[in-house]
Coordinates of C-alpha atoms in Angstrom, one line a residue:
X254 CA 9.8 -13.0 -30.7
X255 CA 9.4 -16.4 -32.1
X256 CA 11.1 -19.7 -30.9
X257 CA 13.9 -20.9 -30.7
X258 CA 15.2 -16.8 -31.6
X259 CA 18.8 -16.3 -31.2
X260 CA 20.5 -15.6 -27.6
X261 CA 22.2 -12.3 -28.8
X262 CA 18.9 -10.9 -30.5
X263 CA 16.7 -11.9 -27.0
X264 CA 19.5 -10.2 -25.1
X265 CA 20.0 -7.3 -27.4
X266 CA 15.4 -6.8 -27.2
X267 CA 15.7 -7.1 -23.6
X268 CA 18.4 -4.3 -22.9
X269 CA 17.0 -2.2 -25.3
X270 CA 13.4 -2.5 -24.2
X271 CA 14.0 -2.4 -20.5
X272 CA 16.3 1.2 -21.1
X273 CA 13.1 2.1 -22.8
X274 CA 10.8 1.3 -20.0
X275 CA 13.1 2.7 -17.5
X276 CA 13.0 6.3 -19.1
X277 CA 11.4 8.6 -17.0
X278 CA 8.5 9.7 -19.5
X279 CA 7.5 6.2 -20.3
X280 CA 7.5 5.5 -16.5
X281 CA 5.3 8.6 -16.3
X282 CA 2.8 7.3 -19.1
X283 CA 2.9 3.8 -18.0
X284 CA 2.1 4.9 -14.4
X285 CA -1.0 7.7 -16.1
X286 CA -2.4 4.9 -17.5
X287 CA -2.4 2.8 -14.2
X288 CA 0.1 0.4 -15.4
X289 CA 3.5 -1.0 -13.6
X290 CA 6.2 -1.6 -15.3
X291 CA 7.9 -4.9 -14.0
X292 CA 11.3 -5.5 -15.7
X293 CA 12.0 -9.0 -15.5
X294 CA 14.5 -11.6 -17.3
X295 CA 13.6 -13.3 -20.5
X296 CA 13.7 -16.6 -18.5
X297 CA 11.6 -15.0 -15.4
X298 CA 9.3 -13.7 -18.2
X299 CA 8.7 -17.1 -19.7
X300 CA 8.1 -18.6 -16.6
X301 CA 5.3 -16.2 -15.9
X302 CA 3.8 -17.1 -19.3
X303 CA 4.0 -21.0 -18.4
X304 CA 2.6 -20.6 -15.0
X305 CA -0.5 -17.9 -16.3
X306 CA -1.1 -20.5 -19.4
X307 CA -1.4 -23.2 -16.5
X308 CA -3.3 -21.0 -14.5
X309 CA -6.0 -19.9 -16.7
X310 CA -5.9 -23.7 -18.8
X311 CA -7.3 -25.1 -15.3
X312 CA -9.5 -22.3 -14.8
X313 CA -10.8 -22.7 -18.1
X314 CA -11.4 -26.7 -17.4
X315 CA -13.1 -26.5 -13.9
X316 CA -15.6 -23.7 -15.3
X317 CA -16.2 -25.1 -19.0
X318 CA -15.3 -21.9 -20.3
X319 CA -15.9 -21.7 -24.1
X320 CA -15.3 -19.1 -27.1
X321 CA -18.8 -18.1 -28.9

């Protein structure tokens, strides 16, 4: 969601999305497509996004990659 989304809305979305992802049919669909489901708290997900941003920024800087 957008920055500064109300905490109660973040919590509700997390609860509802986690419940949907825990459904057997959804798990089978993702597994069949080669994906693993990892349910993380909103805080854990934020840390993951920040770490990935830093990781790929370094790769881009080190390799000089550009978008054509």
